Amino acid sequence: MLEGAEFYFNVDHGYLEGLVRGCKASLLTQQDYINLVQCETLEDVKIHLQTTDYGNFLANETNPLTVSKIDMEMRKKLCREFEYFRNHSLEPLSTFFTYMTCSYMIDNVILLMNGALQKKSVKEILAKCHPLGRFTEMEAVNIAETPSDLFNAVLVETPLAPFFQDCMSENTLDELNIELLRNKLYKSYLEAFYKFCKNHGDVTAEIMCPILEFEADRRAFIITLNSFGTELSKDDRETLYPTCGKLYPEGLRLLAQAEDFDQMRRVAEHYGVYKPLFEAVGDGSGGKTLEDVFYEHEVQMNVLAFNRQFHYGVFYAYTKLKEQEMRNIVWIAECISQRHRTKINSYIPI
Amino acid sequence: MGSLFRSETMCLAQLFLQSGTAYECLSALGEKGLVQFRDLNQNVSSFQRKFVGEVKRCEELERILAYLVQEINRADIPLPEGETSPPAPPLKQVLEMQEQLQKLEVELREVTKNKEKLRKNLLELIEYTHMLRVTKTFVKRNVEFEPTYEEFPPLENDSLLDYSCMQRLGAKLGFVSGLINQGKVEAFEKMLWRVCKGYTIVTYAELDEPLEDPETGEVIKWYVFLISFWGEQIGHKVKKICDCYHCHVYPYPNTAEERKEIQEGLNTRIQDLYTVLHKTEDYLRQVLCKAAESVYSHVIQVKKMKAIYHMLNMCSFDVTNKCLIAEVWCPEANLHDLRRALEDGSRESGATIPSFMNTIPTKETPPTLIRTNKFTEGFQNIVDAYGVGSYREVNPAVFTIVTFPFLFAVMFGDFGHGFVMFLFALLLVLNENHPRLKQSQEIMRMFFNGRYILLLMGLFSVYTGLIYNDCFSKSVNLFGSGWNVSAMYSSSHGPAERRRTVLWNDSVVRRSRVLQLDPSVPGVFQGPYPLGIDPIWNLATNRLTFLNSFKMKMSVILGIIHMTFGVILGIFNHLHFRKKFNIYLVSVPELLFMLCIFGYLIFMIVYKWLVYSAETSRVAPSILIEFINMFLFPASETNGLYAGQEHVQRLLLAVTALSVPVLFLGKPLFLLWLHNGRSCFGVSRSGYTLIRKDSEEEVSLLGSQDIEEGNNQMEDGCREMTCEEFNFGEILMTQVIHSIEYCLGCISNTASYLRLWALSLAHAQLSDVLWTMLVRVGLRVDTTYGVLLLLPVIALFAVLTIFILLIMEGLSAFLHAIRLHWVEFQNKFYVGAGTKFVPFSFRLLSSKFSDDVA
C-alpha cells in the first residue's frame, strides 16, 4: 500500500469513517453510568437507556425484563450497525471486517463443540453464540470428531480455514484438545490479522499493530495464568503463544518457564507497558483483577485510536468499545437484579 | 399588526395544583395550549421523577396499542380516524381501559399464535405433499431397476451401480428427503460430499411453485431433494447436515402403497386444516374489527395521558406534599383563560380546594410568542429560520410580507411567468382544505406551506413584469408607443430643422443597417409611455444598455431605502428597551453615515433624471465620476450637476467623517461615564442611578412594572446580583466590531443589492434565449405543415418555461431575496437570540398511526 492515506482514503471509506465516528459519539457518558448505577430496578435501567442513543430498543420486550433480554437486544443493535458497515465497505476494508468477525467465529465454533461434547442441543447453544460470528456451516460443527475432520468437512470454505494449518491432528476432541484448538486458532488468527495490518501500512498499521500486539500479549499472559496447575506441559504452552506481540521472543520464552503468578509478574516487569498494569493488580481481596486491568488498558488504546484519522482502526476500536459498554451495562444490570450493590461500581469506564 | 410587530408580553406564573386535581387541570390546559412549562427538576434523572410509574404504564399501553395497530394493518382492516380528538381519559377510566386492552392483547396473541401454528402445520403438510409428488419420479426409476439387482448392472449407469452393489452387500440403504431453500442447495451438496465422502446420492428437483417460509413469512423457491445413503453413521451425519441447513425433512415412504396412503391422509388433513384455519381467521377478523373501532381514540388518549405525566414530572412538590407547584410561561393576554382552565379542571374532579395561580416577577428572559395565522405563518417562518426574535424585539416578518415578494419580483419581473405562478398559488390557496394537499409529501408540502408567499410573489411579479414590459420576454404594446419613427424622415420637417439635426432620407435608410432615433427631433418622442418601459425598446439594439442603466439605478435606490428602513427600525427597538442613548450614539450616526454617502447618491440619480432632458443629455455629467470626485477632490474643475455642488459635497463628507468616531467611541464612553458617575455620586443618588443603570442593562426587558418597584430594597438586592460586571474593554471591543461591520457593510451591502439587477437581467435574457431558440424557429416555417411543427415546439417551450424559468429561476430569485432579507436588512436591527414559546398543547401531538407504528 502507498503511504499517505489522507489523499485517497475518503474516496472509498470516508462515509463509513464518518458514520463510525458518529456512532462513537453515542457511547454512554460518565454521567450516564452514574445515573445507571443509581437505578433500583431493571425497569429503571430501561427508562434511563431510553434517554440515551439506545432509544426505545427494549420497547417491544414483554415483561418481565431480564438481563439476558437486555444483552440480546444490545447485541442485536451492535450487530445491525456492524452489518451496515460491512455491507457498505469496499476492499480492503471488507477484508478487515472479515478479520474482525473471525475471532467471534472461533469462539462460536469452540462453544458449539463444547456443547456437543456435553450433549447439549444445538439450538440451545446457538442462542448463546455471538451474532457477529455467525455463519451457516456453524451448526454442522458437531459432526466432526477430529480437528482435521472439522477442517475438511465444515470449515474449509469459511474465513477460518487458513488458521487451521497448525492444528491439523487426528486427536479426538475432548475438553483439553478443544481448548488447545481454540488457542492455536487464535494464535494463527492474530498473527494473520497482524500481518494484514502491517502489510496495509500507513496509519492503519500504526494504530492497529499496537492494539493487536497488546491483544497477543494479553493472550499469552492469560494462557500462562490459566495453565498453572494443569497438565499442560511447558513446551506445549509455548506453542500456544501468539508471536506477534511485544513479548516475542524473549518474553514468551520466560513466560513459558513461569510457574506461578509472581514469576509471571517478574517477566512483565521487563516491559514498560505491562509493568504498571501488573502493579495495578490488587492482591486477592478487593482490588482489580488482571483481567479488569487489561480491559482498562484496551479501552484506553481504543479511545486513542479515534485521535487519528484515515485508518481502519476506528472500526475495530468502536466495536470493542461498544462490547465493553455492553459488558458494563450487563454488569450493572446483573448487580441490580441480584441486589448485589457493593460491586456495582467496578465497571470499566470508557 | 400590533401582535405581529412585537412578540407578546409574557409572565411567569406559578400554578398550585392540588395533588388530587393536578391531572384534570393539566388535561384542561393541554386542550387549550396556553402555557409553556419549565422543568423544575432538571437535575433529577428521568427514572427518579415522581410520575415514572404512570409514564411506564402509558408506555405499556402504547406497546399494546402498537401491537394492535400492527395486527389490524396486517389484516388489512381500515382504521377509522376520528374527526374529533377525545379528551385525556379520567383517572378512573384508565384502569378500566388498561384491563380491557390487556385482555384484548392476551386474546389476540393467543388467537394469532394458534393461527400461526395452524398455518405452519398446513404449510408443512403442503410441503410434504409436494415432496411426495416430486419424489415419485425419482422412485419410479428406483422401482424399475429393483428387479435387476440380482443381475449384473449395466455399466453405463454409475448411480445405479452404487445402489445395486450396496444392496447386494446387504447393507441397509436409507433415504432422507425433504425441502431446502433454493439459495442453500449448492453449499448443502458440497458439504454432503465432503462429509460423507461420496457415500450418498443426492437427487434434486426444483419445486415449480414458490412456498412461504414458515419462519420468516417470505415467499421463496424451494428444492425437493432425496438423499440415498448407505450405513447408519452416515445417516446421522446426513441428518445433522440437514439440520444445519434448515432443511424441512419428511419421512420417506418405502413402497408405493405406503406413499399412496400417506398422500390420501395428507389430503384429508389439509382439508380439515383449511376449514379450521378459515374459522380462526374469521374469528380473528371479528376481534380485530371490534378493536379497530376504538383503537384511534385509545391511541390519542394514551398520548395525551403520557404528555400530562411528562409535564407533571416537571413540577416540584410542595413541602406538605399536598400540592404540586408548576412554573409556567404564559402570555399576559391569556392569564384569564389560564385561570378559567384551572377552575374547570378543579371543578371536573370535584376537588374541595381549587387549584390557583399567581404571577411572579422574574429576571429571566421569557420565550418569544408571535401569533400567526395561515397567511403570516410563512413569512414568520422565513424570519424564524434566521433566528427566533429576542423577547419583545421588532419583528421583521411584518415588513417581510411586502418586501419579500417585492424584492423577489424585481428579480423575477415577467408578467407571463408571474401570472403562471400566481395561478398555481391561487389553486393551492383555493383548495387548501383538500385533505390530499394537507398530507402531501416533502416537495409538494413545501409549496403548500408557502402558498401565500407564492401568491404574493406571483402578484408582485405581474406588477414588475408590467413595469419591465416583459411577457415571456416579449413586450406588450398596450397604449401605443411614445416614439414616432416617421417623424425622423426629413420630408416631414421644415428646412430649419433639416439643417440642425441629422435626419433620415431614403438613401440613409437603405444604406445603414442600424438607425438611431433622436428624441430631440420634434415629433419623434411624444412623451413617456403611461406604464413601464416603452415597447419600442423591444426592437432597439441598445435595449440592453438602456435597461441595464435603469435596473442598476433602481437596485441601488431600492437597496438603500431598504437598509435605511432597517436602521430606523433599530430606533424603535432602542425606544422600546429604554436605551435612548443608543439612538443618539448609534442609530443617528449610522443613519447619517448611510444617508450622507448613499442617500446623496440617490439624490444625484433622481436629480439627473429630472433635470436633464433629451436636448441637454449631451452635457449631462456622469454620476459615477461625480460620486468618485466627491471623495477625491480633483484639482481640475468639472461642471457639476448643480451650482454649489462642491460645498454641499464637502459638508456631507464632513458629516460622514464625523459620524464615524461617534459610532466607534460614543456608546462605550457614555457607558463608562455612567458607570463612573454612579460610583462618584455615591449613596445619596443610588436610587436614581440604579434606574439609569437598569435602562442600560438587559434588566429593563422586564417592562415598566419592575422599574416602578425599583425602590423596593429587596428587589434591588436581587437585581444587583444579576447585573453584569462592567467591562469597558469588552464593550469597546463589541462596539468597534459592530461599527466596522456597519461601515464596511454599507458599501458591500449596497453592492449586494445589485443582485436585483443581475438576476433580473439573467431572467430576461434566459427567457429571451428560450424564445429565439424555440418559438421563433417554429414560427419561421410558414408552409402548411408548419402548424404541425408548432405544436411540439410550443409544448417544449411550455415545459422548459416551467422547469427552467419558473422553478429554477424562481428558486434562485427566492434564495437571493431571502439572503437580502437575512443579511442586508435584518443585520441592521434584528438580534434574533430568543427562544420560541412552545406551549403544552395536545394539538402538537401527532394524531397519525404511522408515527406510533414506526
GROMACS .gro file of N, CA, C and O in nm, chain A residues 13 40 76 189 226 238 249 275-276 278 309 313 317 325:
model
   56
   13HIS      N    1  -1.365   0.507   0.180
   13HIS     CA    2  -1.409   0.475   0.316
   13HIS      C    3  -1.452   0.597   0.396
   13HIS      O    4  -1.477   0.586   0.515
   40GLU      N    5  -3.279   0.143   4.061
   40GLU     CA    6  -3.325   0.047   4.161
   40GLU      C    7  -3.364  -0.086   4.097
   40GLU      O    8  -3.340  -0.192   4.153
   76LYS      N    9  -2.798  -0.729   1.931
   76LYS     CA   10  -2.863  -0.714   1.803
   76LYS      C   11  -2.836  -0.577   1.744
   76LYS      O   12  -2.812  -0.562   1.625
  189TYR      N   13  -0.481  -1.680   1.398
  189TYR     CA   14  -0.568  -1.569   1.358
  189TYR      C   15  -0.502  -1.436   1.388
  189TYR      O   16  -0.494  -1.348   1.302
  226ASN      N   17  -0.381  -1.937   3.316
  226ASN     CA   18  -0.477  -2.048   3.321
  226ASN      C   19  -0.410  -2.184   3.322
  226ASN      O   20  -0.471  -2.283   3.361
  238GLU      N   21   0.422  -2.310   2.522
  238GLU     CA   22   0.490  -2.211   2.440
  238GLU      C   23   0.435  -2.209   2.298
  238GLU      O   24   0.432  -2.105   2.233
  249PRO      N   25   1.056  -1.237   2.120
  249PRO     CA   26   1.057  -1.379   2.157
  249PRO      C   27   1.099  -1.404   2.301
  249PRO      O   28   1.058  -1.503   2.360
  275LYS      N   29   0.442  -0.333   3.303
  275LYS     CA   30   0.478  -0.319   3.443
  275LYS      C   31   0.370  -0.246   3.524
  275LYS      O   32   0.324  -0.298   3.626
  276PRO      N   33   0.328  -0.127   3.477
  276PRO     CA   34   0.223  -0.057   3.554
  276PRO      C   35   0.094  -0.136   3.564
  276PRO      O   36   0.024  -0.127   3.665
  278PHE      N   37   0.061  -0.463   3.588
  278PHE     CA   38   0.072  -0.566   3.692
  278PHE      C   39   0.077  -0.503   3.829
  278PHE      O   40   0.037  -0.561   3.927
  309GLN      N   41  -0.693   1.003   1.205
  309GLN     CA   42  -0.793   0.989   1.101
  309GLN      C   43  -0.740   0.900   0.990
  309GLN      O   44  -0.623   0.865   0.987
  313GLY      N   45  -0.860   0.137   1.203
  313GLY     CA   46  -0.863   0.104   1.346
  313GLY      C   47  -0.989   0.152   1.415
  313GLY      O   48  -1.033   0.092   1.512
  317ALA      N   49  -1.188  -0.037   1.697
  317ALA     CA   50  -1.198   0.026   1.828
  317ALA      C   51  -1.344   0.047   1.867
  317ALA      O   52  -1.382   0.022   1.981
  325GLU      N   53  -1.889  -0.153   2.657
  325GLU     CA   54  -2.006  -0.084   2.712
  325GLU      C   55  -2.116  -0.184   2.745
  325GLU      O   56  -2.180  -0.177   2.850
   0.00000   0.00000   0.00000
